[in-house]
Structures are given as structure tokens and as C-alpha cells.
PDB file of C-alpha atoms in Angstrom:
ATOM      1  CA  MET A   4    -119.187 244.287 269.909  1.00 51.00           C
ATOM      2  CA  GLN A   5    -121.488 246.284 267.667  1.00 68.00           C
ATOM      3  CA  ASN A   6    -122.717 249.688 268.922  1.00 89.00           C
ATOM      4  CA  MET A   7    -120.935 249.228 272.266  1.00 95.00           C
ATOM      5  CA  MET A   8    -117.759 250.502 273.863  1.00 97.00           C
ATOM      6  CA  GLU A   9    -115.925 249.173 276.900  1.00 96.00           C
ATOM      7  CA  TYR A  10    -114.153 250.916 279.758  1.00 97.00           C
ATOM      8  CA  GLN A  11    -113.000 249.392 283.072  1.00 96.00           C
ATOM      9  CA  GLY A  12    -115.197 246.331 282.528  1.00 95.00           C
ATOM     10  CA  TYR A  13    -118.335 248.389 281.839  1.00 97.00           C
ATOM     11  CA  PHE A  14    -120.117 248.401 278.493  1.00 97.00           C
ATOM     12  CA  GLY A  15    -121.764 251.480 277.086  1.00 98.00           C
ATOM     13  CA  SER A  16    -124.297 251.722 274.283  1.00 97.00           C
ATOM     14  CA  VAL A  17    -123.790 254.004 271.289  1.00 97.00           C
ATOM     15  CA  ASN A  18    -126.823 255.702 269.725  1.00 96.00           C
ATOM     16  CA  PHE A  19    -127.408 258.730 267.537  1.00 95.00           C
ATOM     17  CA  SER A  20    -130.309 261.166 267.529  1.00 95.00           C
ATOM     18  CA  ASP A  21    -130.703 262.655 264.059  1.00 95.00           C
ATOM     19  CA  GLU A  22    -133.203 265.158 265.416  1.00 96.00           C
ATOM     20  CA  ASP A  23    -130.868 266.472 268.151  1.00 95.00           C
ATOM     21  CA  GLU A  24    -127.653 265.726 266.212  1.00 95.00           C
ATOM     22  CA  VAL A  25    -126.092 264.139 269.262  1.00 96.00           C
ATOM     23  CA  PHE A  26    -124.589 260.789 270.154  1.00 96.00           C
ATOM     24  CA  PHE A  27    -125.861 259.292 273.414  1.00 97.00           C
ATOM     25  CA  GLY A  28    -125.774 256.098 275.416  1.00 97.00           C
ATOM     26  CA  LYS A  29    -125.986 254.455 278.798  1.00 97.00           C
ATOM     27  CA  VAL A  30    -123.992 251.925 280.765  1.00 98.00           C
ATOM     28  CA  GLU A  31    -125.492 248.519 280.037  1.00 97.00           C
ATOM     29  CA  PHE A  32    -125.804 245.340 282.118  1.00 96.00           C
ATOM     30  CA  ILE A  33    -126.193 247.079 285.504  1.00 96.00           C
ATOM     31  CA  ARG A  34    -129.283 248.388 287.298  1.00 95.00           C
ATOM     32  CA  SER A  35    -128.011 251.923 287.933  1.00 96.00           C
ATOM     33  CA  LEU A  36    -128.843 254.446 285.242  1.00 97.00           C
ATOM     34  CA  ILE A  37    -125.645 256.045 283.986  1.00 98.00           C
ATOM     35  CA  SER A  38    -126.076 258.017 280.788  1.00 98.00           C
ATOM     36  CA  TYR A  39    -123.796 260.211 278.689  1.00 98.00           C
ATOM     37  CA  GLU A  40    -123.774 262.124 275.420  1.00 97.00           C
ATOM     38  CA  GLY A  41    -121.422 263.814 272.986  1.00 97.00           C
ATOM     39  CA  THR A  42    -121.396 265.681 269.701  1.00 96.00           C
ATOM     40  CA  ASP A  43    -118.883 263.353 268.048  1.00 95.00           C
ATOM     41  CA  VAL A  44    -117.331 259.952 268.610  1.00 93.00           C
ATOM     42  CA  GLN A  45    -114.421 261.232 270.702  1.00 97.00           C
ATOM     43  CA  SER A  46    -116.622 263.373 272.963  1.00 97.00           C
ATOM     44  CA  LEU A  47    -119.044 260.454 273.416  1.00 97.00           C
ATOM     45  CA  LYS A  48    -116.187 258.165 274.385  1.00 97.00           C
ATOM     46  CA  SER A  49    -114.808 260.756 276.816  1.00 98.00           C
ATOM     47  CA  ALA A  50    -118.261 261.305 278.338  1.00 98.00           C
ATOM     48  CA  PHE A  51    -118.648 257.533 278.802  1.00 98.00           C
ATOM     49  CA  HIS A  52    -115.291 257.304 280.587  1.00 98.00           C
ATOM     50  CA  GLU A  53    -116.144 260.330 282.763  1.00 98.00           C
ATOM     51  CA  ALA A  54    -119.547 258.847 283.642  1.00 98.00           C
ATOM     52  CA  VAL A  55    -117.989 255.556 284.774  1.00 98.00           C
ATOM     53  CA  ASP A  56    -115.276 257.379 286.742  1.00 98.00           C
ATOM     54  CA  GLU A  57    -117.876 259.641 288.377  1.00 98.00           C
ATOM     55  CA  TYR A  58    -120.002 256.607 289.248  1.00 98.00           C
ATOM     56  CA  HIS A  59    -117.008 255.009 290.994  1.00 97.00           C
ATOM     57  CA  SER A  60    -116.267 258.280 292.836  1.00 98.00           C
ATOM     58  CA  ASP A  61    -119.895 258.603 293.980  1.00 97.00           C
ATOM     59  CA  CYS A  62    -119.898 255.009 295.195  1.00 97.00           C
ATOM     60  CA  ALA A  63    -116.645 255.528 297.115  1.00 97.00           C
ATOM     61  CA  GLU A  64    -117.924 258.792 298.625  1.00 97.00           C
ATOM     62  CA  ASN A  65    -121.119 257.072 299.787  1.00 97.00           C
ATOM     63  CA  GLU A  66    -119.309 253.881 300.823  1.00 97.00           C
ATOM     64  CA  ILE A  67    -121.348 251.803 298.379  1.00 96.00           C
ATOM     65  CA  GLU A  68    -120.005 248.860 296.410  1.00 96.00           C
ATOM     66  CA  PRO A  69    -120.245 249.719 292.678  1.00 97.00           C
ATOM     67  CA  GLU A  70    -122.376 247.388 290.602  1.00 96.00           C
ATOM     68  CA  ARG A  71    -120.379 245.164 288.289  1.00 94.00           C
ATOM     69  CA  PRO A  72    -121.777 243.687 285.090  1.00 93.00           C
ATOM     70  CA  PHE A  73    -121.687 239.932 284.580  1.00 92.00           C
ATOM     71  CA  LYS A  74    -121.444 238.521 288.072  1.00 87.00           C
ATOM     72  CA  GLY A  75    -121.406 234.989 286.694  1.00 89.00           C
ATOM     73  CA  SER A  76    -124.989 234.052 287.471  1.00 88.00           C
ATOM     74  CA  PHE A  77    -128.389 234.802 286.004  1.00 88.00           C
ATOM     75  CA  ASN A  78    -131.903 233.440 286.240  1.00 91.00           C
ATOM     76  CA  ILE A  79    -133.754 232.044 283.273  1.00 92.00           C
ATOM     77  CA  ARG A  80    -137.393 231.063 282.845  1.00 95.00           C
ATOM     78  CA  PRO A  81    -137.477 228.485 280.073  1.00 94.00           C
ATOM     79  CA  GLY A  82    -141.001 227.273 280.778  1.00 96.00           C
ATOM     80  CA  THR A  83    -142.080 223.999 282.346  1.00 97.00           C
ATOM     81  CA  GLN A  84    -141.486 221.675 279.397  1.00 97.00           C
ATOM     82  CA  LEU A  85    -138.020 222.964 278.460  1.00 96.00           C
ATOM     83  CA  HIS A  86    -136.985 222.992 282.123  1.00 96.00           C
ATOM     84  CA  ARG A  87    -138.153 219.365 282.426  1.00 96.00           C
ATOM     85  CA  ARG A  88    -136.317 218.289 279.256  1.00 97.00           C
ATOM     86  CA  ALA A  89    -133.110 220.031 280.369  1.00 96.00           C
ATOM     87  CA  ALA A  90    -133.222 218.538 283.873  1.00 95.00           C
ATOM     88  CA  ILE A  91    -133.755 215.030 282.478  1.00 96.00           C
ATOM     89  CA  ALA A  92    -130.948 215.482 279.918  1.00 95.00           C
ATOM     90  CA  ALA A  93    -128.580 216.675 282.663  1.00 96.00           C
ATOM     91  CA  GLN A  94    -129.507 213.731 284.878  1.00 96.00           C
ATOM     92  CA  GLN A  95    -128.940 211.265 282.022  1.00 96.00           C
ATOM     93  CA  ARG A  96    -125.501 212.765 281.356  1.00 95.00           C
ATOM     94  CA  GLY A  97    -124.544 212.702 285.035  1.00 96.00           C
ATOM     95  CA  ILE A  98    -124.160 216.475 285.270  1.00 97.00           C
ATOM     96  CA  ASN A  99    -126.132 219.187 287.005  1.00 96.00           C
ATOM     97  CA  LEU A 100    -128.491 221.594 285.278  1.00 95.00           C
ATOM     98  CA  ASN A 101    -126.042 224.497 285.645  1.00 94.00           C
ATOM     99  CA  THR A 102    -123.358 222.546 283.766  1.00 96.00           C
ATOM    100  CA  LEU A 103    -125.818 221.587 281.022  1.00 96.00           C
ATOM    101  CA  VAL A 104    -126.889 225.218 280.500  1.00 95.00           C
ATOM    102  CA  THR A 105    -123.267 226.436 280.582  1.00 94.00           C
ATOM    103  CA  GLU A 106    -122.231 223.851 277.971  1.00 95.00           C
ATOM    104  CA  ALA A 107    -125.235 224.728 275.805  1.00 94.00           C
ATOM    105  CA  LEU A 108    -124.376 228.435 275.941  1.00 93.00           C
ATOM    106  CA  GLU A 109    -120.709 227.748 275.137  1.00 93.00           C
ATOM    107  CA  ASN A 110    -121.729 225.686 272.108  1.00 92.00           C
ATOM    108  CA  TYR A 111    -124.291 228.249 270.936  1.00 92.00           C
ATOM    109  CA  LEU A 112    -121.956 231.234 271.330  1.00 90.00           C
ATOM    110  CA  GLN A 113    -118.814 229.555 269.933  1.00 87.00           C
ATOM    111  CA  PRO A 114    -119.230 230.986 266.396  1.00 74.00           C
ATOM    112  CA  LEU A 115    -119.525 234.506 267.881  1.00 61.00           C
ATOM    113  CA  LYS A 116    -115.957 234.541 269.259  1.00 52.00           C
TER     114      LYS A 116
END
């Protein structure tokens, strides 16, 4: 993954501020704002790991379930016409709309593996 790092199933962005001469990022794909920074690659990576660990500790301390990225569902808004076309195509194939969208995504993303 370009400009991303992974730790315990969380993905963190990697950015650089030329003005401040610092690397920075945030945990992506969750609603909570978890940010970190470092002066070099290793310190950025360590700060990311510490931020995720601290987030888990805070959640445990407050008896809150930590957010997890990629729960397996998401909402899309394809517009009326595309929704109609997809629903009809699914019906004609004898599958549900969820299966049609899943198959379409698998086919589209296949070259990215």
C-alpha cells in the first residue's frame, strides 16, 4: 500500500511537512481521530504503534469497544439509474444486489492484488 503502514489491523497514513520538517499521519478508515508524528521513518512508525496501543488502552480503561476498520459492510449511493441497472442485472442473474456489487468489486480490484 502506498503511503500507508499497518499495525494490528489498523492503517496509518504517511505524510511529510517540508515546512516543519516532520513526518505525520493519522489512523485511517475509522471515525476516531488518532494522529502521530516523527522526525524520521522509524520514529513515525514507533509513534503510529504507540498511538494505536494508547487508543486500545484508553478504550479498555473506559470500557469502550475499539473501532475496527473494514467491518465488511458499507453504503454506496450510485444514483437512481445505476442502482436500477444493477438491481435488474442482479435479478436477471438470479443473485442479490450485494452479491452483484461484491463480484463487481472483486473483478475491478483483481489487478491490484
